[in-house]
Short mmCIF file of C-alpha atoms in Angstrom, two decimals:
data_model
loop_
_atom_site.label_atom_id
_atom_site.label_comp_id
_atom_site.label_asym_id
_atom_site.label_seq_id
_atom_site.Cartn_x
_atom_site.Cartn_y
_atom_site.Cartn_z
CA UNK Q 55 113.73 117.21 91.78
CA UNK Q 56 115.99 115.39 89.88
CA UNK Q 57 116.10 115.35 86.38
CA UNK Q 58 116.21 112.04 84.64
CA UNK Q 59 115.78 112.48 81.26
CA UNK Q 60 118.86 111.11 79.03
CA UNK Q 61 118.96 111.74 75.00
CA UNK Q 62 119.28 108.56 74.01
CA UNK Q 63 118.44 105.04 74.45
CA UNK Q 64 122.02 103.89 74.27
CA UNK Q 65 123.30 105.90 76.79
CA UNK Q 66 120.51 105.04 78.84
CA UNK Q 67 121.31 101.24 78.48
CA UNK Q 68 125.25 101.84 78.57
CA UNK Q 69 125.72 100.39 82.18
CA UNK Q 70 123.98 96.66 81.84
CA UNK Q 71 126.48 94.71 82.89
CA UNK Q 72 127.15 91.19 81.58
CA UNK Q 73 124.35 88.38 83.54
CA UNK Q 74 122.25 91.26 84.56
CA UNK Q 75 118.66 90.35 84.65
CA UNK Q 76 116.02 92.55 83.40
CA UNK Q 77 112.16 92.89 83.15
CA UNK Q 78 110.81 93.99 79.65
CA UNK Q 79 107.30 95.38 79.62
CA UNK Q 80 104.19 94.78 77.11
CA UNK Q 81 101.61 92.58 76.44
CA UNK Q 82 100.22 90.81 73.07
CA UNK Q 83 102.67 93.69 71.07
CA UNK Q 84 101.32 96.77 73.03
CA UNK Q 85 103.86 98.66 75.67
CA UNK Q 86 106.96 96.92 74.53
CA UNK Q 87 110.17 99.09 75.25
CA UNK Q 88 111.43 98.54 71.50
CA UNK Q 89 114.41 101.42 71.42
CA UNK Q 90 115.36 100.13 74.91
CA UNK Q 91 115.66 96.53 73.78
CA UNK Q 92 116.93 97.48 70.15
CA UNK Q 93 119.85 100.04 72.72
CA UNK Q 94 120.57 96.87 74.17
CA UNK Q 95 121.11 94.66 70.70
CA UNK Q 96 123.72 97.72 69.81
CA UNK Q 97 125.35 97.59 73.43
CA UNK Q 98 126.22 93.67 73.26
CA UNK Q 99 125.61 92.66 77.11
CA UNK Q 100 125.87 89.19 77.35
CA UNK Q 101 124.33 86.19 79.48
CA UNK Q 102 121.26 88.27 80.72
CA UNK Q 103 118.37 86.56 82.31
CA UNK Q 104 114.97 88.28 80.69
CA UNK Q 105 111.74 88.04 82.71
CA UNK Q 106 108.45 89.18 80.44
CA UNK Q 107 105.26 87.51 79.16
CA UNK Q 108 106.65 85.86 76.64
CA UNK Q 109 110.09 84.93 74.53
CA UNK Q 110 109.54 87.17 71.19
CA UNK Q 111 108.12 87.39 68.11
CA UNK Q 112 110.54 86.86 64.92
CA UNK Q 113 111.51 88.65 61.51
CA UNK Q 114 110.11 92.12 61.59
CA UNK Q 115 108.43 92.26 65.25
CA UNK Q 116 111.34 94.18 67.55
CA UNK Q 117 111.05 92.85 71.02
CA UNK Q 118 112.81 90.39 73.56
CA UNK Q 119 113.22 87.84 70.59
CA UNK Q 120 115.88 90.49 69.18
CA UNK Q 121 117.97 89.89 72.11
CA UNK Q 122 117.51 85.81 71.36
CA UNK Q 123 118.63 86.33 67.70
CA UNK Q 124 121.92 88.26 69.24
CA UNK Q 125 122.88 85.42 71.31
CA UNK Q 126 122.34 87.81 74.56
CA UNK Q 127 120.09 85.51 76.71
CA UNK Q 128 120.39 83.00 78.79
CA UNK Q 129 117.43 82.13 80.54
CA UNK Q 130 113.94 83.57 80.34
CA UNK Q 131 111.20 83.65 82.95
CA UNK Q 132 107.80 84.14 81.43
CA UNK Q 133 104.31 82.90 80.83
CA UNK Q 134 105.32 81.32 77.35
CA UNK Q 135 107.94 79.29 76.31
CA UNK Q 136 106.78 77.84 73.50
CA UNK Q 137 103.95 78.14 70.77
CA UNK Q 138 100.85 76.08 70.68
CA UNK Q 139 101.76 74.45 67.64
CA UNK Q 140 105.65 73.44 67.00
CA UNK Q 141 104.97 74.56 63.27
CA UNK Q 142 105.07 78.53 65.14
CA UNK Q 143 107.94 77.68 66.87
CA UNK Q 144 110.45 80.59 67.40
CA UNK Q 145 114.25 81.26 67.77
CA UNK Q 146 113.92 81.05 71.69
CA UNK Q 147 111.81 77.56 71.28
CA UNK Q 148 114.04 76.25 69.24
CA UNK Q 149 117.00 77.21 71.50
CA UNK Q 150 115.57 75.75 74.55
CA UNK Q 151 114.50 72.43 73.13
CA UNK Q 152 119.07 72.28 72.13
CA UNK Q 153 119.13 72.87 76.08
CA UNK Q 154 121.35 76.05 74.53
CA UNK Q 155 118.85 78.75 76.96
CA UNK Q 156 116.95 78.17 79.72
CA UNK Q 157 113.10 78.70 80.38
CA UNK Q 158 111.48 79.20 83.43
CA UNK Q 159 107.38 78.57 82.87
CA UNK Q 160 105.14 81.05 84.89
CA UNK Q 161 101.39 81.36 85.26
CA UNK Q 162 101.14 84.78 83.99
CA UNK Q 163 99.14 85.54 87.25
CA UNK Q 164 102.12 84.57 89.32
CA UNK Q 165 104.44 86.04 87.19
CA UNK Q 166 102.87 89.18 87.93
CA UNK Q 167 102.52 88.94 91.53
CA UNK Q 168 105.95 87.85 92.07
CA UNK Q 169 106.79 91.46 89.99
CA UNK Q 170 104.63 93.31 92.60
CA UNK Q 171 105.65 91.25 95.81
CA UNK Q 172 109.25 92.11 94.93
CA UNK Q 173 107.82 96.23 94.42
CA UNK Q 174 106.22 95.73 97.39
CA UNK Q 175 108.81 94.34 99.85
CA UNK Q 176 106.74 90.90 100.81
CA UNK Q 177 108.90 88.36 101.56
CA UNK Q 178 106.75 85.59 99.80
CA UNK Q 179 103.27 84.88 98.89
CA UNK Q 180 100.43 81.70 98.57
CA UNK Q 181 98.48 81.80 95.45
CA UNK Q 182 96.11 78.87 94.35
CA UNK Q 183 97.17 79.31 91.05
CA UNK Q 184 98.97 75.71 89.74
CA UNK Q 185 97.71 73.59 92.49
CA UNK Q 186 97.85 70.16 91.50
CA UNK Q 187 100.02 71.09 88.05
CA UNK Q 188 103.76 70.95 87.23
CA UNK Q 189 104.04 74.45 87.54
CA UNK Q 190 103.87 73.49 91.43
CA UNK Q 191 106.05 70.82 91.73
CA UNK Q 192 108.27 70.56 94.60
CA UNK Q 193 107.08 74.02 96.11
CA UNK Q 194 105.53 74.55 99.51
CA UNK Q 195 101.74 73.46 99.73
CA UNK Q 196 99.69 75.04 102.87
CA UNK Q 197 95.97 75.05 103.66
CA UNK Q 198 94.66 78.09 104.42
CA UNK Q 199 90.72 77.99 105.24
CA UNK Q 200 90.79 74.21 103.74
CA UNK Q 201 91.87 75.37 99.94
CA UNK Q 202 95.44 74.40 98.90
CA UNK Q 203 97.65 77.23 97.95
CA UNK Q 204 101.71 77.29 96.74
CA UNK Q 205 104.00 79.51 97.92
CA UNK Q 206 105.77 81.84 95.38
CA UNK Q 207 108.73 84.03 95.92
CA UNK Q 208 109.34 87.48 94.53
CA UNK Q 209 110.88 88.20 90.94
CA UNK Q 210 113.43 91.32 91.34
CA UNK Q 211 115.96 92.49 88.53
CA UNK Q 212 118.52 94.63 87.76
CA UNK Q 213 116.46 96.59 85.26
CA UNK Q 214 113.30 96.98 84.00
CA UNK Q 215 112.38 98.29 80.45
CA UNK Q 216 108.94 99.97 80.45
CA UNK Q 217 106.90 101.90 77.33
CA UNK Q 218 105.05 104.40 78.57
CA UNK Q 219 102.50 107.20 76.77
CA UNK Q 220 103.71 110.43 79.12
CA UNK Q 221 106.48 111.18 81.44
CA UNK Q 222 107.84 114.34 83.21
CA UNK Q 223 111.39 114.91 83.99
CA UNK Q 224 111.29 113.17 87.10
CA UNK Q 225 110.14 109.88 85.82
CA UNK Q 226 106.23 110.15 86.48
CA UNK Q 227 104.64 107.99 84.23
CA UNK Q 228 101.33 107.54 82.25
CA UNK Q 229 100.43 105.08 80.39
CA UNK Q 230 97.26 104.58 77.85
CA UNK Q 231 95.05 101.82 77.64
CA UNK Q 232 96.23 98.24 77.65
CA UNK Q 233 100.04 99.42 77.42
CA UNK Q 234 99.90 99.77 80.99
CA UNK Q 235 100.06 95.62 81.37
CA UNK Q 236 102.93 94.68 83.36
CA UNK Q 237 105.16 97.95 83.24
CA UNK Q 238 104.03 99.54 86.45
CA UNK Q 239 104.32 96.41 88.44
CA UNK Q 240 107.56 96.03 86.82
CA UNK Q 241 109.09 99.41 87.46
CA UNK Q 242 108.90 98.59 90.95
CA UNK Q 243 110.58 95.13 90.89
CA UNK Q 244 113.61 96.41 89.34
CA UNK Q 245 116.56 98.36 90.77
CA UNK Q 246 116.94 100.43 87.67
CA UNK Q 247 114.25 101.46 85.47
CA UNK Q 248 113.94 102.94 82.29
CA UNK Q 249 111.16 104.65 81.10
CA UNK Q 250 110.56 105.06 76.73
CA UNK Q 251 108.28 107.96 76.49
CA UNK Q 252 105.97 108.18 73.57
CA UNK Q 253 104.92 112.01 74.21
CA UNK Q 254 107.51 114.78 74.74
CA UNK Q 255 108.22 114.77 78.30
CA UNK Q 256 107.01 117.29 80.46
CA UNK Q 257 108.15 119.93 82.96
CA UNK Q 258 107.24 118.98 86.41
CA UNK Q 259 103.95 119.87 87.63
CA UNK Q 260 102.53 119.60 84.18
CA UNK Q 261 101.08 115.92 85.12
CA UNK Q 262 97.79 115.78 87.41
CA UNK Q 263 99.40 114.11 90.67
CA UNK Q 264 96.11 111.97 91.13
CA UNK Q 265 96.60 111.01 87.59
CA UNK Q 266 100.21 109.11 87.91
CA UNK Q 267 100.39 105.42 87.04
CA UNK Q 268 104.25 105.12 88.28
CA UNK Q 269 105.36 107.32 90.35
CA UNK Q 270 109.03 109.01 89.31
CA UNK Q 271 110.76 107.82 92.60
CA UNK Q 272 110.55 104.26 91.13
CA UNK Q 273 111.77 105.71 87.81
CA UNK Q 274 115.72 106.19 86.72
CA UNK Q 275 115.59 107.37 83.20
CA UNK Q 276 113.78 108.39 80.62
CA UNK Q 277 114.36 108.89 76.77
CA UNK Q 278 112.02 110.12 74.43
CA UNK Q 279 110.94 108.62 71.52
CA UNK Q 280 112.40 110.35 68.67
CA UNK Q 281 110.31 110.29 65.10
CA UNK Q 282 110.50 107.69 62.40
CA UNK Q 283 112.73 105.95 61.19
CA UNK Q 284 115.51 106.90 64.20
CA UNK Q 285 112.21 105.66 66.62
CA UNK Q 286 110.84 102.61 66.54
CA UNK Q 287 106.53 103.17 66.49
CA UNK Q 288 103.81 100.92 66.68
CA UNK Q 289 101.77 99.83 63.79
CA UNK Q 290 98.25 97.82 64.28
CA UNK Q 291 98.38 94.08 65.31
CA UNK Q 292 97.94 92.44 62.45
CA UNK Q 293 94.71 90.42 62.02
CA UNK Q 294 94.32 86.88 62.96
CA UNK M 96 64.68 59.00 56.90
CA UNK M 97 67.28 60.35 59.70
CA UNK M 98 68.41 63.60 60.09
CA UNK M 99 71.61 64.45 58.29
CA UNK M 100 74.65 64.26 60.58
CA UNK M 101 75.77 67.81 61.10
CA UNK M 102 78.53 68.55 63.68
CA UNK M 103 78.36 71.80 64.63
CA UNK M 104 81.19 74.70 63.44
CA UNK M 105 82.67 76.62 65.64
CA UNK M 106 80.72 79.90 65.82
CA UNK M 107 77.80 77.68 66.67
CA UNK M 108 79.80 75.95 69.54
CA UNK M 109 80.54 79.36 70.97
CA UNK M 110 76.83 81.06 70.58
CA UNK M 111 75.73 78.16 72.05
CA UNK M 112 78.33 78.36 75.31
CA UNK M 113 77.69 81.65 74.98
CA UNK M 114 73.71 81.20 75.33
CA UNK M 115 74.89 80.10 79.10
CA UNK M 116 76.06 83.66 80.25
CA UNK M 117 74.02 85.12 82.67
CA UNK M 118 72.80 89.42 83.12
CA UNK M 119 75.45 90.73 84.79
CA UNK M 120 78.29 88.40 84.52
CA UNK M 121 81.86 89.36 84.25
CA UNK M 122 83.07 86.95 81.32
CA UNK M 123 86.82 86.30 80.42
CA UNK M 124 87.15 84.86 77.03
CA UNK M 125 90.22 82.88 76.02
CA UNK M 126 92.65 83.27 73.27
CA UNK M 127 91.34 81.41 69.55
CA UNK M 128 88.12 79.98 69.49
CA UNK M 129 86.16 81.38 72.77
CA UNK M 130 87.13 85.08 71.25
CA UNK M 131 84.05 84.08 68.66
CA UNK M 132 81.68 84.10 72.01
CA UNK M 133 81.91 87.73 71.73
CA UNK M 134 79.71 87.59 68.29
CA UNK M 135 76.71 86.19 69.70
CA UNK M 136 74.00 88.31 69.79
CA UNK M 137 73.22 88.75 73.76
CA UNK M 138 70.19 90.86 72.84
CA UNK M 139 69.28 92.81 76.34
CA UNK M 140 71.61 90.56 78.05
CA UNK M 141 74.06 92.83 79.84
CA UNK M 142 77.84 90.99 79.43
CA UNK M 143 81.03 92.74 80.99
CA UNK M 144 84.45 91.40 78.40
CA UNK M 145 87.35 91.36 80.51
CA UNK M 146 90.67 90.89 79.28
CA UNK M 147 94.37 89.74 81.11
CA UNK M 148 96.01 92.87 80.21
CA UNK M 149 93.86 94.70 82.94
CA UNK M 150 91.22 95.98 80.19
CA UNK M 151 87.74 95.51 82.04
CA UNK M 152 84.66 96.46 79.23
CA UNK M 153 85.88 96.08 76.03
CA UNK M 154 83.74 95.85 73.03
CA UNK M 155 83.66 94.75 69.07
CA UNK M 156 86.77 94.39 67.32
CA UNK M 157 88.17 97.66 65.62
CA UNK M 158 87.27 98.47 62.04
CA UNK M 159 90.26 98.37 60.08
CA UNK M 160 92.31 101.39 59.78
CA UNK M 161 90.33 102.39 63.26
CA UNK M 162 92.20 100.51 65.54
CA UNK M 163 93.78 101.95 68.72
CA UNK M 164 97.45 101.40 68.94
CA UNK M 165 97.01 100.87 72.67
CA UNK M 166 94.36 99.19 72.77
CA UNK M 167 94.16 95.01 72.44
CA UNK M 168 92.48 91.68 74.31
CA UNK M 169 94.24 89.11 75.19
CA UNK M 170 94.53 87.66 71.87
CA UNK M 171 96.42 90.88 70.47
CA UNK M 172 93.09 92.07 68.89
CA UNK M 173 92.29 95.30 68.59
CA UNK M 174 89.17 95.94 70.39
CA UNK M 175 86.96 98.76 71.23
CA UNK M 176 86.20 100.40 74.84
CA UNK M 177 82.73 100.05 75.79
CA UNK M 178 81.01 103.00 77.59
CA UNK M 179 81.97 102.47 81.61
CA UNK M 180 85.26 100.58 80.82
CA UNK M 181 88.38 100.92 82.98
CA UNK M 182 91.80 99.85 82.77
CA UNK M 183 94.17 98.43 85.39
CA UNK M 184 97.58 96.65 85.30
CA UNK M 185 98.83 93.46 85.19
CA UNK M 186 98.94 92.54 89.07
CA UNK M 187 95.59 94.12 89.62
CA UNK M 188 94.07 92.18 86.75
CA UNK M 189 95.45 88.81 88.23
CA UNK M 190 94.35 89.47 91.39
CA UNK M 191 91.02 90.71 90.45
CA UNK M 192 90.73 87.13 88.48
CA UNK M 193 91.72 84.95 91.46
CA UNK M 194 89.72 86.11 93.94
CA UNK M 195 86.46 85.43 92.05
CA UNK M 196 85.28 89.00 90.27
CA UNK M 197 85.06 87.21 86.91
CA UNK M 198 81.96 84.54 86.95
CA UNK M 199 82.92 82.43 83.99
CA UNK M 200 86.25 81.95 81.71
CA UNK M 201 86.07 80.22 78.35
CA UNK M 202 88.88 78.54 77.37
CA UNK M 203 90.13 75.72 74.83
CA UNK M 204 91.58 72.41 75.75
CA UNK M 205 93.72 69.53 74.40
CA UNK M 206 91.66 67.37 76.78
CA UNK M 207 88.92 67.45 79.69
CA UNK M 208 88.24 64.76 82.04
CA UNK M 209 85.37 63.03 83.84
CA UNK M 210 86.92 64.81 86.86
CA UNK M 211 86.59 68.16 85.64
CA UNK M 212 90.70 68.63 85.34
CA UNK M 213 91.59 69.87 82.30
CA UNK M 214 95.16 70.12 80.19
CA UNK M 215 95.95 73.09 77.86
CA UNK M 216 99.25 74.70 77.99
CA UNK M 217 101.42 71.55 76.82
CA UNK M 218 101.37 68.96 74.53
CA UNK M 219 102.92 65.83 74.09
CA UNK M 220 106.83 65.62 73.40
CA UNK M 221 107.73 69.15 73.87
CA UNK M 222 109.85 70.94 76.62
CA UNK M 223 108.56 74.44 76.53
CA UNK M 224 104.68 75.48 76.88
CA UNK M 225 102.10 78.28 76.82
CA UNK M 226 100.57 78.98 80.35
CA UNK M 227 99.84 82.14 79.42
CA UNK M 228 96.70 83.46 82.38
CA UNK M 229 95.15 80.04 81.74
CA UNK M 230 96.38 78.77 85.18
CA UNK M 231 95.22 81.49 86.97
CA UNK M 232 91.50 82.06 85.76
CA UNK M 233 90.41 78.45 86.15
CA UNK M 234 91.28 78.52 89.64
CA UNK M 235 89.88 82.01 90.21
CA UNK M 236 87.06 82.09 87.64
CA UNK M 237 83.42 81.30 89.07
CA UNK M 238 83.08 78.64 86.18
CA UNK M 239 84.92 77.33 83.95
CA UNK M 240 83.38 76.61 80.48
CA UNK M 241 85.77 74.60 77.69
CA UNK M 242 85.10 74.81 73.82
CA UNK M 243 87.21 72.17 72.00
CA UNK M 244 86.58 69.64 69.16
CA UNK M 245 85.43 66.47 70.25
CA UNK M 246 88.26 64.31 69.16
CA UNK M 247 91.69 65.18 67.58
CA UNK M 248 92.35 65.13 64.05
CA UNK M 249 93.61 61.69 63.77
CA UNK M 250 90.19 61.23 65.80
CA UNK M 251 91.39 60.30 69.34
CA UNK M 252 88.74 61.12 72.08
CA UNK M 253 89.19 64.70 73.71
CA UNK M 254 86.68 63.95 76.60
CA UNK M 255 88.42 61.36 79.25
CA UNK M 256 88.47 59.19 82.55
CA UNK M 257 91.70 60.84 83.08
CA UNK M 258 94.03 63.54 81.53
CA UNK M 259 97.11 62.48 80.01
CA UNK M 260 99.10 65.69 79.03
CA UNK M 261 100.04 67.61 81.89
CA UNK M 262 96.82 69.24 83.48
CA UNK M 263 96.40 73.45 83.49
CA UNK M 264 94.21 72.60 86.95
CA UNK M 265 92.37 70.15 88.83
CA UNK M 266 88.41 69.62 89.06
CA UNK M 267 87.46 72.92 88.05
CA UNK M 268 85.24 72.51 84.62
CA UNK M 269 81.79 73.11 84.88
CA UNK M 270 80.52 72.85 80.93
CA UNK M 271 82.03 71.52 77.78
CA UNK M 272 80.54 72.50 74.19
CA UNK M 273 81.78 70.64 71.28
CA UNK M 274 80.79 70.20 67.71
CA UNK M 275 78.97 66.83 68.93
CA UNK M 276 77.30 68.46 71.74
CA UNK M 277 76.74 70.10 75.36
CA UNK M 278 78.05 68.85 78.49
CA UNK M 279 77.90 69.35 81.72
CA UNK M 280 80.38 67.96 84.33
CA UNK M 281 79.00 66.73 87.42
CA UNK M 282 79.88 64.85 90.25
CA UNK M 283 78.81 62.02 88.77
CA UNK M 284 81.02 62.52 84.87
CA UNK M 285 79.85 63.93 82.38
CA UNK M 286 76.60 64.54 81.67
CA UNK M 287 74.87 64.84 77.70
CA UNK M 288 72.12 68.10 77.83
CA UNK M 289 72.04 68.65 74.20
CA UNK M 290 73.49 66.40 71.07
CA UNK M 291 74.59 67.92 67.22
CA UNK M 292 71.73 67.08 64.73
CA UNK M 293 71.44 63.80 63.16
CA UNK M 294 73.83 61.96 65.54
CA UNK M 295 72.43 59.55 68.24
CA UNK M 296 73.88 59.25 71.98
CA UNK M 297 75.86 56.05 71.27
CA UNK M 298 77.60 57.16 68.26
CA UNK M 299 78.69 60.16 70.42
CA UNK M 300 79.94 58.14 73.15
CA UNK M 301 81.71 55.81 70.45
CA UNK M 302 83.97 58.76 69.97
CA UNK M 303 84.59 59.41 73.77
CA UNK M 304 86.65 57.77 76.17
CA UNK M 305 84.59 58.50 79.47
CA UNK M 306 81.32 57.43 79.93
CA UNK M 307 78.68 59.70 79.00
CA UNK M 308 75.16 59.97 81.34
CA UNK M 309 73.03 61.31 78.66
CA UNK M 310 70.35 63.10 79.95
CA UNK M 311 66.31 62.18 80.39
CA UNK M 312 65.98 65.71 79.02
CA UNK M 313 68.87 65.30 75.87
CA UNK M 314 67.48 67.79 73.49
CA UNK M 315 69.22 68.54 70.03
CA UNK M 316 71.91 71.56 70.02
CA UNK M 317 69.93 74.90 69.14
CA UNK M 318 70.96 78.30 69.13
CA UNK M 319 68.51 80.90 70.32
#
């Protein structure tokens, strides 16, 4: 089987084009591909549309917003656009309210079915989700079994950016706890994906087939995550 | 001489929404104030905390310097695992709240109506929003239960005939706590079960734009 792995992030993101779209895994801070996103700050790639939960944090937090602060996105597709209180605003907020990026607003629900419909070769879907709210405005209604439901269309991309906890050299992937979120869905969704690999990866057969999360034919590269300070590391959330 | 007027704080308005969960249930508990439902003491009650991110059985918050770098609710908290717990991804989570696994979600609002719609991902004046699963687990949820403040700051009713910011969905609450009292919504509006000590049922309704049935049975707001 092949092998995948690559030695470093910024080889790894060396090909995005400029207006490439990409998915970038993680959830409330937790499975965020930062060296993959930080690779692409360094590379310069321009215009991209970026499809995750939400549009970034700001100062010290490395994530999607870095790409915001670089001028490197155009449009995002995720389940927040703004914060609840204009007070939190961030970079990305701010930018959209100038009309200077563009935002499309996702149930996060949807947004993760439209990942997996795209993974899973379904042409379209009806969800009940946003019946009745802006989110379905001018979209297909139909009735199944007399409830309303909207039809949604896949989300693909170019890439997809995904954290996981182990990999082998093929691209199986692991992840632990609530990191897995929405990288598995979005490994699938993408053309190319890119693994970050917290453990050292593995020769094959050293991962317990029933015990895959992503399977390496959906998986393009991986890089490992080199120590401090050359590798970026989680810390605790802070408290609220 | 009356009772002293004492609206109730928010850890009160959650044990008390919280005194609603059933043995058994599968609760979902939104980001900010609901997240303080988690405190009450459910005794023997057996309570299952699912979270968006595909974490089903979590428990207490982490002790600091404890926490699990993996490991969060929906509101980025660290949490615990409790015995039994299992974790699934993002699509599986959503689908697992629309089809009706979870019995009750507990959200906040900006408003609720007579109608049972509800608005929470948008305010007034502002292009972008904050959806976040909202959309999707009062559509899918069993019930849904709100926890807001009765009126805004500036002291504009919360409870209405109609929403006016854009709604997160349509006829779907089932029970309102606030720091004035407990409400159900009914066919019928909104219905007073339980008031905050010291106030009366007309100086609650003079701070609420719907009409309020109060009920033959209003008791004052305990917890228990």
């Amino acid at each position: 089987m092949k092998n995948k792995v690559y030695a470093s992030f910024d080889e790894a993101v060396a090909d995005v084009p400029d207006g490439a779209t990409f998915m970038s895994g993680g959830f409330a801070g937790i499975g965020v591909p930062r060296n993959l996103l930080m690779a692409l700050v360094r590379q310069g790639a321009k215009d991209l549309t970026g499809i995750s939960n939400n549009t970034g944090g700001q100062g010290e937090v490395v994530d999607v917003g870095k790409l915001v602060e670089n001028g490197q996105i155009r449009k995002m597709v995720c389940a927040f656009s703004a914060a609840p209180h204009p007070s939190r605003a961030n970079l990305f907020e701010k930018l959209n309210e100038q009309g200077q990026v563009e935002a499309e607003l996702v149930p996060q629900g949807t947004l993760a079915e439209r990942m997996r419909a795209a993974g899973a070769g379904v042409g379209a879907f009806y969800t009940p989700t946003g019946v009745g709210t802006e989110t379905a405005e001018g979209k297909e209604h139909r009735v199944f079994n007399g409830r309303t439901y909207v039809l949604e269309y896949p989300l693909h991309a170019d890439y997809a950016f995904v954290r996981a906890y182990r990999a082998d050299t093929f691209g199986n992937l692991q992840f632990r706890r609530s990191q897995r979120n929405f990288n598995p869905v979005m490994a699938m969704a993408a053309r190319i994906t890119i693994a970050e690999v917290e453990e050292d990866i593995v020769e094959l057969g050293e991962l317990d087939p029933d015990s895959i999360h992503t399977p390496g034919i959906v998986v393009d590269r991986v890089v490992k995550i080199p120590p401090p300070p050359e590798g970026i590391w989680d810390t605790p959330n802070r408290r609220a | 001489m009356a009772e002293e007027k004492t609206p109730l704080d928010r850890q009160t308005m959650c044990n008390r929404i919280a005194m609603e969960f059933r043995d058994g249930w599968v609760v979902n508990l939104g980001v900010g104030m609901p997240t303080l439902c988690s405190n009450y003491d459910f005794g023997d009650t057996d309570i299952l905390f699912q979270s968006e991110n595909g974490v089903i059985g979590y428990g207490p918050l982490s002790p600091e310097g404890e926490e699990d770098i993996h490991l969060v609710n929906a509101g980025g908290q660290h949490v615990t695992l409790v015995k039994g717990a299992a974790i699934i991804h993002h699509a599986d989570s959503f689908s697992l709240i629309r089809s009706g696994y979870i019995d009750v979600t507990v959200m906040g609002a900006y408003e609720v109506a007579e109608n049972g719609d509800f608005a929470n991902w948008k305010t007034a004046g502002r292009k972008g929003g904050g959806i976040g699963g909202a959309m999707d687990l009062a559509v899918g949820a069993k019930q849904v239960f709100l926890a807001l403040e009765h009126t805004t700051r500036e002291g504009a009713p919360r409870l209405l005939k109609r929403c006016t910011l854009p709604v997160t969905a349509v006829g779907v609450v089932t029970k309102v706590v606030t720091n004035l009292g407990l409400f159900d919504v009914t066919p019928e509006g909104f219905v007073m079960r339980e008031i905050a000590p010291g106030y009366t049922p007309e100086e609650v309704q003079a701070v609420t734009e719907a009409t309020l049935t109060i009920s033959p049975d209003l008791k004052e707001l305990r917890v228990t």
